[in-house]
PDB file of C-alpha atoms in Angstrom:
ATOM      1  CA  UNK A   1      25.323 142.889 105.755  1.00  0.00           C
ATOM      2  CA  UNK A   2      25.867 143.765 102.455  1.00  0.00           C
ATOM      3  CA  UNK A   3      27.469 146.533 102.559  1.00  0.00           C
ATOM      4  CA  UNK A   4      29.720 144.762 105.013  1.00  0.00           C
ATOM      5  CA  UNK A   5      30.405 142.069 102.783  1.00  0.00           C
ATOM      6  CA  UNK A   6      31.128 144.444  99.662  1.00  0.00           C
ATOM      7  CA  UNK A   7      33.443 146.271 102.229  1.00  0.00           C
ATOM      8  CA  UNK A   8      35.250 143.297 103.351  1.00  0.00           C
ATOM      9  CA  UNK A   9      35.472 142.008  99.855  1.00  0.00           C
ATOM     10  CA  UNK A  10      38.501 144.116  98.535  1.00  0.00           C
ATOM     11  CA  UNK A  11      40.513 143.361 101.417  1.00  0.00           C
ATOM     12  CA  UNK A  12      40.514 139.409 100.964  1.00  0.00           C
ATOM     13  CA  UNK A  13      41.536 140.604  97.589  1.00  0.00           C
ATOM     14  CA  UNK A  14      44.807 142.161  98.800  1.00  0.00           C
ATOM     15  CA  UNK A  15      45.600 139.472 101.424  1.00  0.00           C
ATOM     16  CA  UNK A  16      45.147 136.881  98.732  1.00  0.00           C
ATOM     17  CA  UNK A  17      47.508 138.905  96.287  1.00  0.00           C
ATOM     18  CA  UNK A  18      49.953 139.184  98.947  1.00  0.00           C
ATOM     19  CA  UNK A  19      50.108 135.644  99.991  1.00  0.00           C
ATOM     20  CA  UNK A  20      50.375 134.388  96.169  1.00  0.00           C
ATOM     21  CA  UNK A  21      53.569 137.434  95.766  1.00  0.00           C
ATOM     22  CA  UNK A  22      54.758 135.328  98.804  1.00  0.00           C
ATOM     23  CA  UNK A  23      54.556 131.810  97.699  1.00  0.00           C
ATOM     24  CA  UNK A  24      55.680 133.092  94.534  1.00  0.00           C
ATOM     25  CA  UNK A  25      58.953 134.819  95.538  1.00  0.00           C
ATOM     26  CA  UNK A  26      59.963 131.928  97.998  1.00  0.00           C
ATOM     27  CA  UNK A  27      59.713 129.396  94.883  1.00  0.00           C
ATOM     28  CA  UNK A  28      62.161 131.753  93.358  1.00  0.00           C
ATOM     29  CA  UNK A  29      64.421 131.686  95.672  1.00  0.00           C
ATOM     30  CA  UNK A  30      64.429 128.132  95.914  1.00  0.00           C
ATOM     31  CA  UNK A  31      64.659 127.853  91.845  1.00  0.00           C
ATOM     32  CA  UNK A  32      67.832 130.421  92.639  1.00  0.00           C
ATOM     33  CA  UNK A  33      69.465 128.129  95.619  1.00  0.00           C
ATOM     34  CA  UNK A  34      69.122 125.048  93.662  1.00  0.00           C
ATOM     35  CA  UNK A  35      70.722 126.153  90.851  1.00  0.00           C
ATOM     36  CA  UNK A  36      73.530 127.499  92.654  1.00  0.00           C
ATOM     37  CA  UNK A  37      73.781 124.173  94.567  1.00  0.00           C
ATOM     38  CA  UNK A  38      73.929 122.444  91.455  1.00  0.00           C
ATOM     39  CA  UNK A  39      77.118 124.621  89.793  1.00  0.00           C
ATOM     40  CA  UNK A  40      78.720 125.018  93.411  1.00  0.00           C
ATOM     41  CA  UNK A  41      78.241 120.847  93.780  1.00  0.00           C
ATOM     42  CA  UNK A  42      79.862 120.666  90.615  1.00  0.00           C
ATOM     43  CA  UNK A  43      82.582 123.325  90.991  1.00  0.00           C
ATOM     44  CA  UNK A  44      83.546 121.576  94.371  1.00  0.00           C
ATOM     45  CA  UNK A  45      82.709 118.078  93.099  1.00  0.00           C
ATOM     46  CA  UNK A  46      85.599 119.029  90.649  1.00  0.00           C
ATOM     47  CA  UNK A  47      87.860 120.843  93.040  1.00  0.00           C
ATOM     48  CA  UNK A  48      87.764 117.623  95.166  1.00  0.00           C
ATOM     49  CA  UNK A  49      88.718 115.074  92.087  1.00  0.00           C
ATOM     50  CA  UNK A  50      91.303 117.625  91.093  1.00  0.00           C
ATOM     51  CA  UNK A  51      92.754 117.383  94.589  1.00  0.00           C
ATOM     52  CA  UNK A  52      94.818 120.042  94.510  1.00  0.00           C
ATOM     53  CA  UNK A  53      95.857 119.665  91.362  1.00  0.00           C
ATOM     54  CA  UNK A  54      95.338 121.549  87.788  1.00  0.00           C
ATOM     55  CA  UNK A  55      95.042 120.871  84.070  1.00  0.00           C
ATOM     56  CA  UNK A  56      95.549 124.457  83.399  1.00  0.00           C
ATOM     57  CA  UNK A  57      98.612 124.980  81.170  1.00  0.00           C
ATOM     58  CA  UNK A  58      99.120 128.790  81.244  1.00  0.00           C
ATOM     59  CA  UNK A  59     102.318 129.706  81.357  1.00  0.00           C
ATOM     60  CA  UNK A  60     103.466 131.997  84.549  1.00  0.00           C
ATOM     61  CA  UNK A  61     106.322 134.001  84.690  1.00  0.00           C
ATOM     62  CA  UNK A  62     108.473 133.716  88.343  1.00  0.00           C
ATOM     63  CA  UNK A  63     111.048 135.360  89.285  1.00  0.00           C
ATOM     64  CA  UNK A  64     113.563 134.429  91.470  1.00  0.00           C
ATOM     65  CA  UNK A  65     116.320 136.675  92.195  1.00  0.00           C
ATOM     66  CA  UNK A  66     117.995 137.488  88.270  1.00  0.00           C
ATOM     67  CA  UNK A  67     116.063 134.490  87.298  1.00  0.00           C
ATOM     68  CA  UNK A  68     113.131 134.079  85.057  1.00  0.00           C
ATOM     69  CA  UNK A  69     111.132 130.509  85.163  1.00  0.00           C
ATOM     70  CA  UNK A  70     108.257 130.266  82.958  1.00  0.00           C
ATOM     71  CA  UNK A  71     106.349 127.065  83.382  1.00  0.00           C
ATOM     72  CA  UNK A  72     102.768 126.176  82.721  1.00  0.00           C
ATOM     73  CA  UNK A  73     100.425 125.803  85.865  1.00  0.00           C
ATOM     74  CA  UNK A  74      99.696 122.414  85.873  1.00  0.00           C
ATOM     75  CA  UNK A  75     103.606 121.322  86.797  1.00  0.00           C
ATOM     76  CA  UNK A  76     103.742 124.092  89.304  1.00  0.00           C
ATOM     77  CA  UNK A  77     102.793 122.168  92.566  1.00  0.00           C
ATOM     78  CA  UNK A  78     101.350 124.227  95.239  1.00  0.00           C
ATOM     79  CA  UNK A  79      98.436 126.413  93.906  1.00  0.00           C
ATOM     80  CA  UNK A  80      99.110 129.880  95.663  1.00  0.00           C
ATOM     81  CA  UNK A  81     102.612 129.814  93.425  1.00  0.00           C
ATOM     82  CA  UNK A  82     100.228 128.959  90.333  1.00  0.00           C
ATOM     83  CA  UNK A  83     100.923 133.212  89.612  1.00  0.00           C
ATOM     84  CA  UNK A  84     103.040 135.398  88.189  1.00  0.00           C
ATOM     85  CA  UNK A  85     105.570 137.670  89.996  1.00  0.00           C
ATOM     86  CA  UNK A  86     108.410 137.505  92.082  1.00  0.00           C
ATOM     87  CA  UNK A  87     108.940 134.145  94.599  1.00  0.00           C
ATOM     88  CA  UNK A  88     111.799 133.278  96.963  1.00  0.00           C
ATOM     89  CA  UNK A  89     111.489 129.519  96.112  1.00  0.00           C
ATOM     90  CA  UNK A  90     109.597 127.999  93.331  1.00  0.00           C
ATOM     91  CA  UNK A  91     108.173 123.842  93.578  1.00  0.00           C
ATOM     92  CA  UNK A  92     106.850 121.977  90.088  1.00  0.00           C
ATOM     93  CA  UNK A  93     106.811 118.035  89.706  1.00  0.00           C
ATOM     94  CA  UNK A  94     106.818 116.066  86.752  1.00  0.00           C
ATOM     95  CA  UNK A  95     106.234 112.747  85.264  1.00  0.00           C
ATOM     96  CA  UNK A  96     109.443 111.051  84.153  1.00  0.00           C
ATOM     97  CA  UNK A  97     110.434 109.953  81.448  1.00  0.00           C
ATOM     98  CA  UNK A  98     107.978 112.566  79.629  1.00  0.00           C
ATOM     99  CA  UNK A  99     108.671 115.495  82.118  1.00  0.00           C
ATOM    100  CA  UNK A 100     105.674 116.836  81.339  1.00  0.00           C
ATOM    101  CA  UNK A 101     102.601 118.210  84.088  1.00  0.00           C
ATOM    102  CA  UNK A 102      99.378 117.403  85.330  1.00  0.00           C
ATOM    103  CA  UNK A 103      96.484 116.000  83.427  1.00  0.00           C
ATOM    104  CA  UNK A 104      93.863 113.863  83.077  1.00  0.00           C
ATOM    105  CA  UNK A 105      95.505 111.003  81.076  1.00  0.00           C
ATOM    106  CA  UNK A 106      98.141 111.418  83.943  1.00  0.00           C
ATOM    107  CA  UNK A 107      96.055 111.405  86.685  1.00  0.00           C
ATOM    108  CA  UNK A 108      97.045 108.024  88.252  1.00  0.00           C
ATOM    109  CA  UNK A 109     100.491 108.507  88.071  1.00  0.00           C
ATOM    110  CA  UNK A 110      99.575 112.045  90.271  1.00  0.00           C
ATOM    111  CA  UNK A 111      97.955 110.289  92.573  1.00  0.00           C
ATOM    112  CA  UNK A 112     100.003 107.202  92.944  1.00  0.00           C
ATOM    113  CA  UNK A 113      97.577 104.707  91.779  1.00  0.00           C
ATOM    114  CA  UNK A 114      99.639 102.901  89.811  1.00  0.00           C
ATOM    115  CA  UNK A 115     103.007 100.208  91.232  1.00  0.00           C
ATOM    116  CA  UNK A 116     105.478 102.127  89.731  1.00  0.00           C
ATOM    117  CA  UNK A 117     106.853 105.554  90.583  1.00  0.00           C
ATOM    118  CA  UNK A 118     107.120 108.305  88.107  1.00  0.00           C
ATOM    119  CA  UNK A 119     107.103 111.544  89.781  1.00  0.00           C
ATOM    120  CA  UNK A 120     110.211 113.559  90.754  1.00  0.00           C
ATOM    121  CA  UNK A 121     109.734 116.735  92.023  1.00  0.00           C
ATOM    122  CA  UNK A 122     111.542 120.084  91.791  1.00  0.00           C
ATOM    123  CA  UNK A 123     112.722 123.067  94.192  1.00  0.00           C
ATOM    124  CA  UNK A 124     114.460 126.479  92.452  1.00  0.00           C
ATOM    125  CA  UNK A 125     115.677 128.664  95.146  1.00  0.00           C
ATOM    126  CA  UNK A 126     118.797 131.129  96.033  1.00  0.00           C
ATOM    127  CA  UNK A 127     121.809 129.048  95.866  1.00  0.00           C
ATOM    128  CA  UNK A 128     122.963 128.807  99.739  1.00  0.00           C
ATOM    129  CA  UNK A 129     126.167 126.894  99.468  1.00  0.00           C
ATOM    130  CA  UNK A 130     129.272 127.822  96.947  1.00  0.00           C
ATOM    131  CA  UNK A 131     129.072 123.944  95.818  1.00  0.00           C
ATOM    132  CA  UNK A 132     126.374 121.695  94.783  1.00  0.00           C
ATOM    133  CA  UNK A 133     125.947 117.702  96.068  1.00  0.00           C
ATOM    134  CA  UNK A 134     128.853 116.708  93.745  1.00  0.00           C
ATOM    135  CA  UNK A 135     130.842 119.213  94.556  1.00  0.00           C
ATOM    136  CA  UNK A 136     130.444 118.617  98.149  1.00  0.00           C
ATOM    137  CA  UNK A 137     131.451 115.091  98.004  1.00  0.00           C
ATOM    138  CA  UNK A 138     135.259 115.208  98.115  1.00  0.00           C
ATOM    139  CA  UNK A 139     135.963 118.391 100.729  1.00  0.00           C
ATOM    140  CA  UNK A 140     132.285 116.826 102.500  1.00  0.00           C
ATOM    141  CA  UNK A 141     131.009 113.526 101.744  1.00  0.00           C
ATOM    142  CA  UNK A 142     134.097 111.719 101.594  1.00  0.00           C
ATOM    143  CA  UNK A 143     134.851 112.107 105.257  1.00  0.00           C
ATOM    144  CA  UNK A 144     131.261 111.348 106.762  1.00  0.00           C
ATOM    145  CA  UNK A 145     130.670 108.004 104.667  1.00  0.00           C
ATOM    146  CA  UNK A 146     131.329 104.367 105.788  1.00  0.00           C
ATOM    147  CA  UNK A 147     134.028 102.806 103.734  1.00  0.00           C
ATOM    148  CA  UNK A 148     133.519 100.509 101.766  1.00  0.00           C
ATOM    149  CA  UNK A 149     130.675 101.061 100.227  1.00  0.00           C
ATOM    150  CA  UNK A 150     129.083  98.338  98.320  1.00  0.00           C
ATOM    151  CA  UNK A 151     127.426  98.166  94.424  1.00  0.00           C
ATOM    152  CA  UNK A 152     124.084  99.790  93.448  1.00  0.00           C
ATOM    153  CA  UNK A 153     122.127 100.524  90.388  1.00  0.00           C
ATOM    154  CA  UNK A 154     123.496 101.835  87.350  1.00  0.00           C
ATOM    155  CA  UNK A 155     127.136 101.928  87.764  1.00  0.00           C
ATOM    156  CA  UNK A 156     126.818 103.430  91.554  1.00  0.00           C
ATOM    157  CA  UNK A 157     128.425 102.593  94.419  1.00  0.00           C
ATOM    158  CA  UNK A 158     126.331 103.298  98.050  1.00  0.00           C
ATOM    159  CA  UNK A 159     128.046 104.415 101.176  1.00  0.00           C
ATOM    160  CA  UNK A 160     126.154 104.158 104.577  1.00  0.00           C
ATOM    161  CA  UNK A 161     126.614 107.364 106.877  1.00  0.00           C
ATOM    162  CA  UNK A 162     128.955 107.695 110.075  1.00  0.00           C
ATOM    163  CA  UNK A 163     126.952 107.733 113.253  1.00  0.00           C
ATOM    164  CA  UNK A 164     128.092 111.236 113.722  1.00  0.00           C
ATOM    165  CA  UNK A 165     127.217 112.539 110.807  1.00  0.00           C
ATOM    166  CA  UNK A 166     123.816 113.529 111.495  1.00  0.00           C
ATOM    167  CA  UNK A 167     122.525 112.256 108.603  1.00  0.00           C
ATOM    168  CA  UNK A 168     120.454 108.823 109.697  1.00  0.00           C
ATOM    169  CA  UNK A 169     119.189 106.015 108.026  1.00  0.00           C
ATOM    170  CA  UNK A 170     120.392 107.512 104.909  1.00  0.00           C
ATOM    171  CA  UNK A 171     122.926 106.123 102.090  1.00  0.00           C
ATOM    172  CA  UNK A 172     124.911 108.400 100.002  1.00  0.00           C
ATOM    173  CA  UNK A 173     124.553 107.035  95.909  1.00  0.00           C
ATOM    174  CA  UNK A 174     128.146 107.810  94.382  1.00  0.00           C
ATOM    175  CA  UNK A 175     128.925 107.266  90.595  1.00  0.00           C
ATOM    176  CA  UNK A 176     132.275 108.619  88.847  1.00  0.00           C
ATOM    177  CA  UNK A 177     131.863 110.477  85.786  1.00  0.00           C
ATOM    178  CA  UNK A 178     134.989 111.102  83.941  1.00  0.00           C
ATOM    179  CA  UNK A 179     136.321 114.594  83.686  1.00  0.00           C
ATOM    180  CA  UNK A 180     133.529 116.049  86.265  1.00  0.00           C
ATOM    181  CA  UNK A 181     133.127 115.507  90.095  1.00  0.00           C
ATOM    182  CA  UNK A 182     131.136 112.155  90.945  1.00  0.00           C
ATOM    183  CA  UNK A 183     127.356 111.958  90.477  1.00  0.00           C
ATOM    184  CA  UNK A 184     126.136 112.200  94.228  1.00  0.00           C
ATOM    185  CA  UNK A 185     122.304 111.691  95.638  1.00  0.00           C
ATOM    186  CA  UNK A 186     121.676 111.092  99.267  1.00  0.00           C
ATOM    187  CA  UNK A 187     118.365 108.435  99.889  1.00  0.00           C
ATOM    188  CA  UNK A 188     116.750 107.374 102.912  1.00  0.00           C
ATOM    189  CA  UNK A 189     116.865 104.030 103.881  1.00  0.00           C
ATOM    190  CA  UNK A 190     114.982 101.580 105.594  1.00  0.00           C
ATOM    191  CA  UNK A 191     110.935 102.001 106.181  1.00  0.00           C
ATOM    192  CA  UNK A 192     111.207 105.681 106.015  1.00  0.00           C
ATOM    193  CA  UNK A 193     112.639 104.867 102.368  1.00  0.00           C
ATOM    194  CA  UNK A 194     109.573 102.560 101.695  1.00  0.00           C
ATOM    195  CA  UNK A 195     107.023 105.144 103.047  1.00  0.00           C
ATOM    196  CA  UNK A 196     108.326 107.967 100.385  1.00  0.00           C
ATOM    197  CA  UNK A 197     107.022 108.799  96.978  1.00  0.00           C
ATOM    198  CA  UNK A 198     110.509 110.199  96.205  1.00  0.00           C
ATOM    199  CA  UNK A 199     113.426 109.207  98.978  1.00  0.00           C
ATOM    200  CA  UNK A 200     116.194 109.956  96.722  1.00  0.00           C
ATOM    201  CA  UNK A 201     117.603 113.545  95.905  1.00  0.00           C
ATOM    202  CA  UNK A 202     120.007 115.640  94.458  1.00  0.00           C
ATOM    203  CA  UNK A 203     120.768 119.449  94.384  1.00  0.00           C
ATOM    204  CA  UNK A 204     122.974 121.279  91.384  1.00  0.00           C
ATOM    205  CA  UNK A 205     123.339 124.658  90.928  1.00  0.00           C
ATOM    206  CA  UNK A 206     121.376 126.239  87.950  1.00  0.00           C
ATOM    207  CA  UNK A 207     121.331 129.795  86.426  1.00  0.00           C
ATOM    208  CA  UNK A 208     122.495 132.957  88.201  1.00  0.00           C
ATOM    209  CA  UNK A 209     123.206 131.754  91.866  1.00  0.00           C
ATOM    210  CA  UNK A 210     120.067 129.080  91.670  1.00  0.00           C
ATOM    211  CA  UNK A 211     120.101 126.120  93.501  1.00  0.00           C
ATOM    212  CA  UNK A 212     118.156 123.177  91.801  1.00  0.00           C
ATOM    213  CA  UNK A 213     117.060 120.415  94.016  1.00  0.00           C
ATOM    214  CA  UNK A 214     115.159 117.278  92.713  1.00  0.00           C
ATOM    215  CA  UNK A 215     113.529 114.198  94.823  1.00  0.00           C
ATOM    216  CA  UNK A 216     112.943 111.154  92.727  1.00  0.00           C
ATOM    217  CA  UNK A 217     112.550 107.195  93.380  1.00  0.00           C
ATOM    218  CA  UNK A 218     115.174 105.129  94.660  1.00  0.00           C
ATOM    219  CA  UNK A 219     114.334 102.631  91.037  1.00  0.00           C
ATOM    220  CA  UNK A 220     115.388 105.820  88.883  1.00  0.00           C
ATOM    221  CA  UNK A 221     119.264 105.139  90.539  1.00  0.00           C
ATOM    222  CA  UNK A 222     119.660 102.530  87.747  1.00  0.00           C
ATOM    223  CA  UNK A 223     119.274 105.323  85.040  1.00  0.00           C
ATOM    224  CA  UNK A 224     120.658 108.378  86.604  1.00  0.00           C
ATOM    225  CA  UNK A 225     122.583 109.516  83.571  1.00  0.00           C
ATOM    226  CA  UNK A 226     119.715 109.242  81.802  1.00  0.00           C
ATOM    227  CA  UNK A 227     117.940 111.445  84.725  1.00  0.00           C
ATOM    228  CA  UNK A 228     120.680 113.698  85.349  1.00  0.00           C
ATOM    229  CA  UNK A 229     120.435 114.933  81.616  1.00  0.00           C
ATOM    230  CA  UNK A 230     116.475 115.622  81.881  1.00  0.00           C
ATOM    231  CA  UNK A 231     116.853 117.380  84.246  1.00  0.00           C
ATOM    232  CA  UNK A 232     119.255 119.913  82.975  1.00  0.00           C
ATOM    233  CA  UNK A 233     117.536 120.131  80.120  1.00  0.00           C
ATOM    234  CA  UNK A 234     114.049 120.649  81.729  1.00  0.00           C
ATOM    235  CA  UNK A 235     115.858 123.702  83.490  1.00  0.00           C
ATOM    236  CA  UNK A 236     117.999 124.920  80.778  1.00  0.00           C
ATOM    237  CA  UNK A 237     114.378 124.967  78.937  1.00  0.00           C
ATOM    238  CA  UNK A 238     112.619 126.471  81.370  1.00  0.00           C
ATOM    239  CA  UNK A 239     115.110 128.942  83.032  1.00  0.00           C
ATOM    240  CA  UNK A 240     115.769 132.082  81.437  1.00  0.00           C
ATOM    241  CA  UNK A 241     118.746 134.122  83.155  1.00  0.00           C
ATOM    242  CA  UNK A 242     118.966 138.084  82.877  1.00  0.00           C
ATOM    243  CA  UNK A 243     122.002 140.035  82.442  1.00  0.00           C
TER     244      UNK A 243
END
């Protein structure tokens, strides 16, 4: 019985030394997953309150055809573009009056917390048509709009849309600036105008062959000179043409 015992005796040795490598490896791993669920929780946590958007301000480099546009990340709005290289079309938004990008002290106005609008948002792309909304409006415009029009905001004069036109419940904004073609925006109208962030917009043409569209609030109308300018200086800052 003895000898039994003393036999016996090593091998509840290794079984216990096996079960305690056990117990001690699976607290390990647990140790290991709960500090990864901790960073990853606060990675996402992060990712969520950022909702798509950044604070990062590195500057990328784009290219779009013999165009260069550098422009930190966080006014770059879709987060695939947030890279350098060549593009076809290029989006950013901005806060106006300060035309500057995303961050936390501008979070609300981001997310459209706040009663008042301040975002206006920006497309680059190849320039498809030989003349840009004001250009359009004589050889264009003129013969699609509703005569007369009657007063807006800031100087402008609105003009509702023929029924054949195609373009429904929209106005066309019109203001004369002397020595240059007429300022021209085209905004919806109507719910669809209450239901958008930005129902107004305009498109110049920019650089080498870019076209420049922007979408802003209808209440910016009353300062559109004022708008007009930032925004060709916002491109002229950020546009660098090769040649």
């Amino acid at each position: 019985m003895k000898q039994a015992a003393t036999a016996n005796g090593p091998e509840f040795n290794v079984v216990d030394s096996v079960l305690m490598k056990q117990v001690f490896y699976a607290f390990a791993v647990l140790a290991l997953l709960s500090v990864a669920i901790s960073l990853g929780g606060k990675w996402f946590g992060r990712s969520i309150a950022m909702a798509g958007y950044t604070d990062d301000t590195t500057i990328h480099e784009v290219v779009l055809g013999n165009n260069v546009i550098a422009v930190p990340a966080n006014v770059i709005r879709f987060e695939q573009a947030r890279r350098d290289g060549i593009a076809s079309r290029l989006d950013l938004y901005l806060r106006y009056p300060a035309m500057d990008g995303y961050s936390e002290a501008a979070r609300d106005d981001f997310n459209h917390t706040r009663a008042s609008k301040d975002i206006i948002f920006l497309s680059f792309e190849q320039q498809m048509m030989s003349r840009d909304m004001s250009g359009r409006f004589a050889p264009i415009y003129s013969a699609l709009i509703v005569q007369p029009g009657v007063p807006g905001s800031g100087g402008t004069t609105l003009y509702g849309f023929s029924e054949k036109s195609g373009y429904l419940n929209e106005v066309l904004a019109v203001a004369n600036r002397p020595g240059q073609d007429p300022f021209v925006a085209r905004c919806l109208s109507g719910p669809s105008a209450d239901d958008s962030l930005a129902p107004c917009e305009r498109d110049v043409h920019v650089g080498d062959s870019l076209s420049l569209t922007y979408r802003f609030p209808r209440e910016f109308l009353g300062d559109w000179q004022a708008l007009d300018a930032a925004i060709a200086t916002e491109a002229a800052r950020i546009l660098k043409t090769g040649h």
